[in-house]
Amino acid sequence: MWCYRGGSISTEPRINDRIRVPEVRLVGPSGEQVGIVPLAKALELAQEYDLDLVEVAASARPPVCKLMDYGKFKYESAMKAREARKNQAHTVIKEMKLRPKIDPHDYDTKKGHVVRFLKQGDKVKITIMFRGREQSRPELGFRLLQRLASDVEELGFIESNPKQDGRNMIMVLGPHKKKTEAMAEAREAQAARKAERQGYSVGDESGDEALDADAALEAENAALEAEDVDTDDVSDEAADEVDAPDEAAASPEAPAQA
C-alpha cells in the first residue's frame, strides 16, 4: 500500500530557475520598476548584473520578482531578526515576601533585592504574610508596604495598591524604566567594564579587582535567577503551631497515678 509522507513546506522564496511562471513583474537592483517581462528576459538580466532573480510576491498576478544578491539578503535578514530578539523585552513579575515584624537587617536585604529588580526593569509583587495572631493587625502590613514604596520611589511606583488576600497582603511595584532601557544600560555598563578591564595589565591589582567585581556581579545575577530570594517561606501549618496560644503549656499537669 502506497502512503505519501508529506515533507516540510519551505518558507524561502523561489529564486532563479525555481520560478515557474511565463512572465514576472520585475524590480531592478535599486528598486526601480522595470515592468512586466518574460521570465527568460528576467533571468538574462539577472545574469547580466551577476545577481539573483528572487520572487518577493508570489501571490501577485503576475508574481513580483527583484534582482538582488540573495546570499547578502539572507544574511542581513538574519542579523535583523537576531537584533530584534536581542532587544525584545519580556514582562517579568518578581515576588518578594516579608513578615509584618521583619528584622531591620532582613528588611534592608529584601529592599536591596527590590531595588535590583526595579533597576532591571521588572515589576515586583510584594507579599506580606500574616501568621496566627498577626492576622488581627493588618495595619502593620499596610505600614510596612507604604514604607517600602517610599524607600524605592525613585526607582518605582505603586502599580497596584495594597489589598488583603486571605492571610496575605499584596502590593505591586512598577519600574519607572522600561525593560528595553534597562537592558540597554546593562549592556553599556558591561561594555564599559570590559573596556576598562582590557586597559589594565595582567598583574595589575586594579585590573584584578575589576575582574573580581565583574565576575562577582555576573555570578550574583545568575544566582538570583536560579534561586528563590524568599528566605522566610515558612509553611502555614508550622507557623500556626508557633503562634498558637500557650494554653496547653499553662494548664496544670494531671496528677501522677499511684
PDB file of C-alpha atoms in Angstrom:
ATOM      1  CA  MET A   1       0.000   0.000   0.000  1.00  0.00           C
ATOM      2  CA  TRP A   2       1.453   3.346  -1.047  1.00  0.00           C
ATOM      3  CA  CYS A   3       1.464   6.081   1.541  1.00  0.00           C
ATOM      4  CA  TYR A   4       2.543   9.674   0.941  1.00  0.00           C
ATOM      5  CA  ARG A   5       4.709  11.189   3.636  1.00  0.00           C
ATOM      6  CA  GLY A   6       4.480  14.945   3.284  1.00  0.00           C
ATOM      7  CA  GLY A   7       7.699  16.881   3.835  1.00  0.00           C
ATOM      8  CA  SER A   8       8.143  20.260   5.420  1.00  0.00           C
ATOM      9  CA  ILE A   9       6.919  23.219   3.392  1.00  0.00           C
ATOM     10  CA  SER A  10       9.710  25.622   2.522  1.00  0.00           C
ATOM     11  CA  THR A  11       9.150  29.218   3.541  1.00  0.00           C
ATOM     12  CA  GLU A  12      12.041  30.574   1.481  1.00  0.00           C
ATOM     13  CA  PRO A  13      11.195  32.432  -1.739  1.00  0.00           C
ATOM     14  CA  ARG A  14      11.802  30.855  -5.106  1.00  0.00           C
ATOM     15  CA  ILE A  15      14.876  32.078  -6.939  1.00  0.00           C
ATOM     16  CA  ASN A  16      16.258  31.857 -10.496  1.00  0.00           C
ATOM     17  CA  ASP A  17      15.368  28.545 -12.197  1.00  0.00           C
ATOM     18  CA  ARG A  18      12.895  27.592  -9.430  1.00  0.00           C
ATOM     19  CA  ILE A  19      10.494  30.281 -10.644  1.00  0.00           C
ATOM     20  CA  ARG A  20       7.897  28.559 -12.885  1.00  0.00           C
ATOM     21  CA  VAL A  21       5.776  31.303 -14.449  1.00  0.00           C
ATOM     22  CA  PRO A  22       5.773  32.652 -18.022  1.00  0.00           C
ATOM     23  CA  GLU A  23       6.238  36.311 -17.039  1.00  0.00           C
ATOM     24  CA  VAL A  24       7.027  38.407 -13.975  1.00  0.00           C
ATOM     25  CA  ARG A  25       6.771  41.996 -12.800  1.00  0.00           C
ATOM     26  CA  LEU A  26      10.444  42.896 -12.465  1.00  0.00           C
ATOM     27  CA  VAL A  27      12.017  45.282  -9.954  1.00  0.00           C
ATOM     28  CA  GLY A  28      15.593  46.393 -10.565  1.00  0.00           C
ATOM     29  CA  PRO A  29      18.533  46.244  -8.128  1.00  0.00           C
ATOM     30  CA  SER A  30      17.953  49.822  -6.939  1.00  0.00           C
ATOM     31  CA  GLY A  31      14.187  49.392  -6.555  1.00  0.00           C
ATOM     32  CA  GLU A  32      13.265  50.834  -9.952  1.00  0.00           C
ATOM     33  CA  GLN A  33      10.251  49.380 -11.751  1.00  0.00           C
ATOM     34  CA  VAL A  34      11.258  47.564 -14.937  1.00  0.00           C
ATOM     35  CA  GLY A  35       7.768  46.331 -15.774  1.00  0.00           C
ATOM     36  CA  ILE A  36       6.264  43.034 -16.866  1.00  0.00           C
ATOM     37  CA  VAL A  37       8.826  40.979 -18.764  1.00  0.00           C
ATOM     38  CA  PRO A  38       9.099  37.318 -19.813  1.00  0.00           C
ATOM     39  CA  LEU A  39      10.822  35.049 -17.326  1.00  0.00           C
ATOM     40  CA  ALA A  40      13.648  34.320 -19.767  1.00  0.00           C
ATOM     41  CA  LYS A  41      14.338  38.054 -20.120  1.00  0.00           C
ATOM     42  CA  ALA A  42      14.363  38.479 -16.323  1.00  0.00           C
ATOM     43  CA  LEU A  43      16.843  35.605 -15.916  1.00  0.00           C
ATOM     44  CA  GLU A  44      19.008  37.111 -18.632  1.00  0.00           C
ATOM     45  CA  LEU A  45      19.102  40.464 -16.807  1.00  0.00           C
ATOM     46  CA  ALA A  46      19.987  38.665 -13.561  1.00  0.00           C
ATOM     47  CA  GLN A  47      22.990  37.023 -15.243  1.00  0.00           C
ATOM     48  CA  GLU A  48      23.987  40.341 -16.777  1.00  0.00           C
ATOM     49  CA  TYR A  49      24.036  42.097 -13.372  1.00  0.00           C
ATOM     50  CA  ASP A  50      25.538  38.991 -11.673  1.00  0.00           C
ATOM     51  CA  LEU A  51      22.582  38.904  -9.281  1.00  0.00           C
ATOM     52  CA  ASP A  52      19.763  36.534  -8.363  1.00  0.00           C
ATOM     53  CA  LEU A  53      16.167  36.738  -9.508  1.00  0.00           C
ATOM     54  CA  VAL A  54      14.117  36.459  -6.303  1.00  0.00           C
ATOM     55  CA  GLU A  55      10.329  36.060  -6.160  1.00  0.00           C
ATOM     56  CA  VAL A  56       9.244  38.556  -3.475  1.00  0.00           C
ATOM     57  CA  ALA A  57       5.452  38.456  -4.020  1.00  0.00           C
ATOM     58  CA  ALA A  58       4.331  35.054  -5.258  1.00  0.00           C
ATOM     59  CA  SER A  59       0.595  35.740  -4.795  1.00  0.00           C
ATOM     60  CA  ALA A  60       0.596  38.746  -7.148  1.00  0.00           C
ATOM     61  CA  ARG A  61      -0.526  38.353 -10.768  1.00  0.00           C
ATOM     62  CA  PRO A  62       1.996  38.268 -12.336  1.00  0.00           C
ATOM     63  CA  PRO A  63       4.416  37.482  -9.466  1.00  0.00           C
ATOM     64  CA  VAL A  64       6.772  40.262  -8.432  1.00  0.00           C
ATOM     65  CA  CYS A  65      10.479  39.445  -8.709  1.00  0.00           C
ATOM     66  CA  LYS A  66      13.501  41.522  -7.775  1.00  0.00           C
ATOM     67  CA  LEU A  67      17.140  41.470  -8.815  1.00  0.00           C
ATOM     68  CA  MET A  68      19.307  41.158  -5.696  1.00  0.00           C
ATOM     69  CA  ASP A  69      22.187  39.334  -4.058  1.00  0.00           C
ATOM     70  CA  TYR A  70      20.176  36.625  -2.310  1.00  0.00           C
ATOM     71  CA  GLY A  71      23.013  35.486  -0.051  1.00  0.00           C
ATOM     72  CA  LYS A  72      23.543  39.027   1.234  1.00  0.00           C
ATOM     73  CA  PHE A  73      19.787  39.455   1.627  1.00  0.00           C
ATOM     74  CA  LYS A  74      19.522  36.313   3.789  1.00  0.00           C
ATOM     75  CA  TYR A  75      22.452  37.415   5.967  1.00  0.00           C
ATOM     76  CA  GLU A  76      21.003  40.884   6.544  1.00  0.00           C
ATOM     77  CA  SER A  77      17.585  39.410   7.353  1.00  0.00           C
ATOM     78  CA  ALA A  78      19.118  37.028   9.885  1.00  0.00           C
ATOM     79  CA  MET A  79      21.043  39.865  11.548  1.00  0.00           C
ATOM     80  CA  LYS A  80      17.879  41.997  11.793  1.00  0.00           C
ATOM     81  CA  ALA A  81      15.949  39.114  13.350  1.00  0.00           C
ATOM     82  CA  ARG A  82      18.774  38.493  15.820  1.00  0.00           C
ATOM     83  CA  GLU A  83      18.876  42.170  16.804  1.00  0.00           C
ATOM     84  CA  ALA A  84      15.096  42.188  17.238  1.00  0.00           C
ATOM     85  CA  ARG A  85      15.281  39.162  19.568  1.00  0.00           C
ATOM     86  CA  LYS A  86      18.121  40.796  21.455  1.00  0.00           C
ATOM     87  CA  ASN A  87      16.072  43.922  22.130  1.00  0.00           C
ATOM     88  CA  GLN A  88      12.876  42.014  22.851  1.00  0.00           C
ATOM     89  CA  ALA A  89      11.669  42.581  26.398  1.00  0.00           C
ATOM     90  CA  HIS A  90       9.617  40.035  28.313  1.00  0.00           C
ATOM     91  CA  THR A  91       7.450  41.278  31.140  1.00  0.00           C
ATOM     92  CA  VAL A  92       8.628  39.592  34.333  1.00  0.00           C
ATOM     93  CA  ILE A  93       6.998  39.898  37.744  1.00  0.00           C
ATOM     94  CA  LYS A  94       9.354  39.150  40.610  1.00  0.00           C
ATOM     95  CA  GLU A  95       7.981  38.336  44.051  1.00  0.00           C
ATOM     96  CA  MET A  96       9.286  39.339  47.457  1.00  0.00           C
ATOM     97  CA  LYS A  97       7.762  38.020  50.696  1.00  0.00           C
ATOM     98  CA  LEU A  98       8.020  39.768  54.047  1.00  0.00           C
ATOM     99  CA  ARG A  99       6.654  39.312  57.567  1.00  0.00           C
ATOM    100  CA  PRO A 100       4.944  42.163  59.455  1.00  0.00           C
ATOM    101  CA  LYS A 101       7.559  42.059  62.241  1.00  0.00           C
ATOM    102  CA  ILE A 102      10.590  41.743  59.982  1.00  0.00           C
ATOM    103  CA  ASP A 103      14.059  42.367  61.407  1.00  0.00           C
ATOM    104  CA  PRO A 104      15.726  45.635  60.254  1.00  0.00           C
ATOM    105  CA  HIS A 105      18.655  43.769  58.694  1.00  0.00           C
ATOM    106  CA  ASP A 106      16.312  41.408  56.825  1.00  0.00           C
ATOM    107  CA  TYR A 107      14.303  44.407  55.656  1.00  0.00           C
ATOM    108  CA  ASP A 108      17.422  46.029  54.187  1.00  0.00           C
ATOM    109  CA  THR A 109      18.287  42.782  52.404  1.00  0.00           C
ATOM    110  CA  LYS A 110      14.801  42.440  50.943  1.00  0.00           C
ATOM    111  CA  LYS A 111      14.782  46.087  49.922  1.00  0.00           C
ATOM    112  CA  GLY A 112      18.095  45.557  48.115  1.00  0.00           C
ATOM    113  CA  HIS A 113      16.507  42.784  46.048  1.00  0.00           C
ATOM    114  CA  VAL A 114      13.534  45.018  45.208  1.00  0.00           C
ATOM    115  CA  VAL A 115      15.897  47.829  44.155  1.00  0.00           C
ATOM    116  CA  ARG A 116      17.815  45.448  41.876  1.00  0.00           C
ATOM    117  CA  PHE A 117      14.627  44.131  40.266  1.00  0.00           C
ATOM    118  CA  LEU A 118      13.323  47.642  39.595  1.00  0.00           C
ATOM    119  CA  LYS A 119      16.671  48.681  38.102  1.00  0.00           C
ATOM    120  CA  GLN A 120      16.396  45.712  35.748  1.00  0.00           C
ATOM    121  CA  GLY A 121      13.001  46.996  34.592  1.00  0.00           C
ATOM    122  CA  ASP A 122      10.960  44.220  36.234  1.00  0.00           C
ATOM    123  CA  LYS A 123       7.770  44.533  38.233  1.00  0.00           C
ATOM    124  CA  VAL A 124       7.851  43.400  41.856  1.00  0.00           C
ATOM    125  CA  LYS A 125       4.990  41.784  43.753  1.00  0.00           C
ATOM    126  CA  ILE A 126       5.358  42.420  47.486  1.00  0.00           C
ATOM    127  CA  THR A 127       3.560  39.934  49.742  1.00  0.00           C
ATOM    128  CA  ILE A 128       3.137  40.449  53.485  1.00  0.00           C
ATOM    129  CA  MET A 129       2.479  37.085  55.169  1.00  0.00           C
ATOM    130  CA  PHE A 130       0.365  37.145  58.343  1.00  0.00           C
ATOM    131  CA  ARG A 131       0.566  34.226  60.751  1.00  0.00           C
ATOM    132  CA  GLY A 132      -1.581  33.409  63.734  1.00  0.00           C
ATOM    133  CA  ARG A 133      -2.486  36.438  65.819  1.00  0.00           C
ATOM    134  CA  GLU A 134      -0.802  38.743  63.285  1.00  0.00           C
ATOM    135  CA  GLN A 135      -3.959  38.474  61.163  1.00  0.00           C
ATOM    136  CA  SER A 136      -5.752  40.775  63.614  1.00  0.00           C
ATOM    137  CA  ARG A 137      -3.214  43.566  62.906  1.00  0.00           C
ATOM    138  CA  PRO A 138      -3.413  44.236  59.115  1.00  0.00           C
ATOM    139  CA  GLU A 139      -2.286  47.835  59.694  1.00  0.00           C
ATOM    140  CA  LEU A 140       1.235  46.515  60.421  1.00  0.00           C
ATOM    141  CA  GLY A 141       1.490  45.089  56.911  1.00  0.00           C
ATOM    142  CA  PHE A 142      -0.020  48.204  55.345  1.00  0.00           C
ATOM    143  CA  ARG A 143       2.518  50.456  57.056  1.00  0.00           C
ATOM    144  CA  LEU A 144       5.372  48.157  56.011  1.00  0.00           C
ATOM    145  CA  LEU A 145       4.266  48.258  52.372  1.00  0.00           C
ATOM    146  CA  GLN A 146       3.975  52.039  52.455  1.00  0.00           C
ATOM    147  CA  ARG A 147       7.456  52.289  53.968  1.00  0.00           C
ATOM    148  CA  LEU A 148       8.958  50.061  51.257  1.00  0.00           C
ATOM    149  CA  ALA A 149       7.222  52.005  48.482  1.00  0.00           C
ATOM    150  CA  SER A 150       8.559  55.254  49.941  1.00  0.00           C
ATOM    151  CA  ASP A 151      12.115  53.860  50.132  1.00  0.00           C
ATOM    152  CA  VAL A 152      12.175  52.878  46.434  1.00  0.00           C
ATOM    153  CA  GLU A 153      10.049  55.713  44.990  1.00  0.00           C
ATOM    154  CA  GLU A 154      12.998  56.946  42.887  1.00  0.00           C
ATOM    155  CA  LEU A 155      13.071  53.626  41.014  1.00  0.00           C
ATOM    156  CA  GLY A 156       9.434  52.522  41.002  1.00  0.00           C
ATOM    157  CA  PHE A 157       5.843  53.430  41.718  1.00  0.00           C
ATOM    158  CA  ILE A 158       2.834  51.694  43.234  1.00  0.00           C
ATOM    159  CA  GLU A 159       1.095  49.990  40.326  1.00  0.00           C
ATOM    160  CA  SER A 160      -1.398  48.099  42.490  1.00  0.00           C
ATOM    161  CA  ASN A 161      -2.354  49.456  45.921  1.00  0.00           C
ATOM    162  CA  PRO A 162      -2.097  47.172  48.974  1.00  0.00           C
ATOM    163  CA  LYS A 163      -5.037  44.818  49.306  1.00  0.00           C
ATOM    164  CA  GLN A 164      -5.866  41.901  51.581  1.00  0.00           C
ATOM    165  CA  ASP A 165      -5.830  38.448  50.008  1.00  0.00           C
ATOM    166  CA  GLY A 166      -6.708  35.875  52.615  1.00  0.00           C
ATOM    167  CA  ARG A 167      -3.825  35.668  55.072  1.00  0.00           C
ATOM    168  CA  ASN A 168      -1.622  37.827  52.867  1.00  0.00           C
ATOM    169  CA  MET A 169      -1.497  41.485  51.852  1.00  0.00           C
ATOM    170  CA  ILE A 170      -0.268  42.198  48.314  1.00  0.00           C
ATOM    171  CA  MET A 171       1.121  45.258  46.562  1.00  0.00           C
ATOM    172  CA  VAL A 172       2.702  45.533  43.080  1.00  0.00           C
ATOM    173  CA  LEU A 173       5.515  47.967  42.279  1.00  0.00           C
ATOM    174  CA  GLY A 174       6.221  49.011  38.695  1.00  0.00           C
ATOM    175  CA  PRO A 175       9.583  50.364  37.445  1.00  0.00           C
ATOM    176  CA  HIS A 176       9.998  53.879  36.093  1.00  0.00           C
ATOM    177  CA  LYS A 177      12.381  52.493  33.443  1.00  0.00           C
ATOM    178  CA  LYS A 178      11.189  50.348  30.605  1.00  0.00           C
ATOM    179  CA  LYS A 179      12.676  46.882  30.258  1.00  0.00           C
ATOM    180  CA  THR A 180      14.377  47.782  26.979  1.00  0.00           C
ATOM    181  CA  GLU A 181      16.033  50.846  28.551  1.00  0.00           C
ATOM    182  CA  ALA A 182      17.282  48.786  31.495  1.00  0.00           C
ATOM    183  CA  MET A 183      18.685  46.129  29.146  1.00  0.00           C
ATOM    184  CA  ALA A 184      20.452  48.780  27.048  1.00  0.00           C
ATOM    185  CA  GLU A 185      22.017  50.362  30.140  1.00  0.00           C
ATOM    186  CA  ALA A 186      23.146  46.945  31.387  1.00  0.00           C
ATOM    187  CA  ARG A 187      24.838  46.216  28.043  1.00  0.00           C
ATOM    188  CA  GLU A 188      26.550  49.609  28.070  1.00  0.00           C
ATOM    189  CA  ALA A 189      27.801  49.062  31.622  1.00  0.00           C
ATOM    190  CA  GLN A 190      29.112  45.615  30.706  1.00  0.00           C
ATOM    191  CA  ALA A 191      30.894  47.007  27.638  1.00  0.00           C
ATOM    192  CA  ALA A 192      32.428  49.779  29.757  1.00  0.00           C
ATOM    193  CA  ARG A 193      33.681  47.255  32.305  1.00  0.00           C
ATOM    194  CA  LYS A 194      35.154  45.117  29.545  1.00  0.00           C
ATOM    195  CA  ALA A 195      36.919  48.113  28.002  1.00  0.00           C
ATOM    196  CA  GLU A 196      38.230  49.154  31.406  1.00  0.00           C
ATOM    197  CA  ARG A 197      39.418  45.624  32.043  1.00  0.00           C
ATOM    198  CA  GLN A 198      41.356  45.457  28.788  1.00  0.00           C
ATOM    199  CA  GLY A 199      43.193  48.669  29.712  1.00  0.00           C
ATOM    200  CA  TYR A 200      44.884  47.028  32.723  1.00  0.00           C
ATOM    201  CA  SER A 201      47.962  44.860  32.641  1.00  0.00           C
ATOM    202  CA  VAL A 202      47.751  41.217  33.672  1.00  0.00           C
ATOM    203  CA  GLY A 203      49.470  41.646  37.046  1.00  0.00           C
ATOM    204  CA  ASP A 204      47.894  44.973  37.948  1.00  0.00           C
ATOM    205  CA  GLU A 205      45.981  44.925  41.231  1.00  0.00           C
ATOM    206  CA  SER A 206      43.339  47.335  39.880  1.00  0.00           C
ATOM    207  CA  GLY A 207      42.777  45.057  36.915  1.00  0.00           C
ATOM    208  CA  ASP A 208      42.394  42.040  39.195  1.00  0.00           C
ATOM    209  CA  GLU A 209      39.875  43.934  41.334  1.00  0.00           C
ATOM    210  CA  ALA A 210      37.856  44.879  38.237  1.00  0.00           C
ATOM    211  CA  LEU A 211      37.856  41.256  37.074  1.00  0.00           C
ATOM    212  CA  ASP A 212      36.750  40.027  40.507  1.00  0.00           C
ATOM    213  CA  ALA A 213      33.986  42.638  40.725  1.00  0.00           C
ATOM    214  CA  ASP A 214      32.673  41.802  37.261  1.00  0.00           C
ATOM    215  CA  ALA A 215      32.739  38.054  37.929  1.00  0.00           C
ATOM    216  CA  ALA A 216      31.006  38.537  41.275  1.00  0.00           C
ATOM    217  CA  LEU A 217      28.267  40.648  39.674  1.00  0.00           C
ATOM    218  CA  GLU A 218      27.631  38.094  36.940  1.00  0.00           C
ATOM    219  CA  ALA A 219      27.574  35.227  39.473  1.00  0.00           C
ATOM    220  CA  GLU A 220      25.169  37.145  41.704  1.00  0.00           C
ATOM    221  CA  ASN A 221      22.767  37.848  38.836  1.00  0.00           C
ATOM    222  CA  ALA A 222      22.850  34.198  37.767  1.00  0.00           C
ATOM    223  CA  ALA A 223      22.220  33.032  41.312  1.00  0.00           C
ATOM    224  CA  LEU A 224      19.244  35.363  41.700  1.00  0.00           C
ATOM    225  CA  GLU A 225      17.655  33.957  38.561  1.00  0.00           C
ATOM    226  CA  ALA A 226      18.208  30.357  39.709  1.00  0.00           C
ATOM    227  CA  GLU A 227      17.107  30.510  43.321  1.00  0.00           C
ATOM    228  CA  ASP A 228      14.126  31.917  45.150  1.00  0.00           C
ATOM    229  CA  VAL A 229      15.119  35.046  47.018  1.00  0.00           C
ATOM    230  CA  ASP A 230      12.483  34.448  49.662  1.00  0.00           C
ATOM    231  CA  THR A 231      14.184  33.258  52.825  1.00  0.00           C
ATOM    232  CA  ASP A 232      11.096  33.464  55.059  1.00  0.00           C
ATOM    233  CA  ASP A 233       8.979  30.841  53.323  1.00  0.00           C
ATOM    234  CA  VAL A 234       7.582  29.143  56.390  1.00  0.00           C
ATOM    235  CA  SER A 235       4.634  26.803  55.971  1.00  0.00           C
ATOM    236  CA  ASP A 236       1.265  27.872  57.300  1.00  0.00           C
ATOM    237  CA  GLU A 237       0.945  24.804  59.471  1.00  0.00           C
ATOM    238  CA  ALA A 238       4.319  25.260  61.156  1.00  0.00           C
ATOM    239  CA  ALA A 239       3.714  28.960  61.725  1.00  0.00           C
ATOM    240  CA  ASP A 240       0.290  28.313  63.239  1.00  0.00           C
ATOM    241  CA  GLU A 241       1.866  25.883  65.665  1.00  0.00           C
ATOM    242  CA  VAL A 242       4.435  28.521  66.667  1.00  0.00           C
ATOM    243  CA  ASP A 243       1.851  31.294  67.065  1.00  0.00           C
ATOM    244  CA  ALA A 244      -0.824  29.175  68.748  1.00  0.00           C
ATOM    245  CA  PRO A 245      -1.873  30.260  72.263  1.00  0.00           C
ATOM    246  CA  ASP A 246       0.072  28.697  75.056  1.00  0.00           C
ATOM    247  CA  GLU A 247      -2.999  27.175  76.677  1.00  0.00           C
ATOM    248  CA  ALA A 248      -1.533  23.703  76.809  1.00  0.00           C
ATOM    249  CA  ALA A 249       1.601  24.978  78.499  1.00  0.00           C
ATOM    250  CA  ALA A 250      -0.404  26.996  81.022  1.00  0.00           C
ATOM    251  CA  SER A 251      -2.747  24.147  82.011  1.00  0.00           C
ATOM    252  CA  PRO A 252      -1.743  22.140  85.145  1.00  0.00           C
ATOM    253  CA  GLU A 253      -0.366  18.713  84.620  1.00  0.00           C
ATOM    254  CA  ALA A 254      -2.524  15.735  85.501  1.00  0.00           C
ATOM    255  CA  PRO A 255      -1.709  14.214  88.885  1.00  0.00           C
ATOM    256  CA  ALA A 256       0.505  11.214  88.748  1.00  0.00           C
ATOM    257  CA  GLN A 257      -1.244   7.998  89.465  1.00  0.00           C
ATOM    258  CA  ALA A 258      -0.111   5.943  92.343  1.00  0.00           C
TER     259      ALA A 258
END
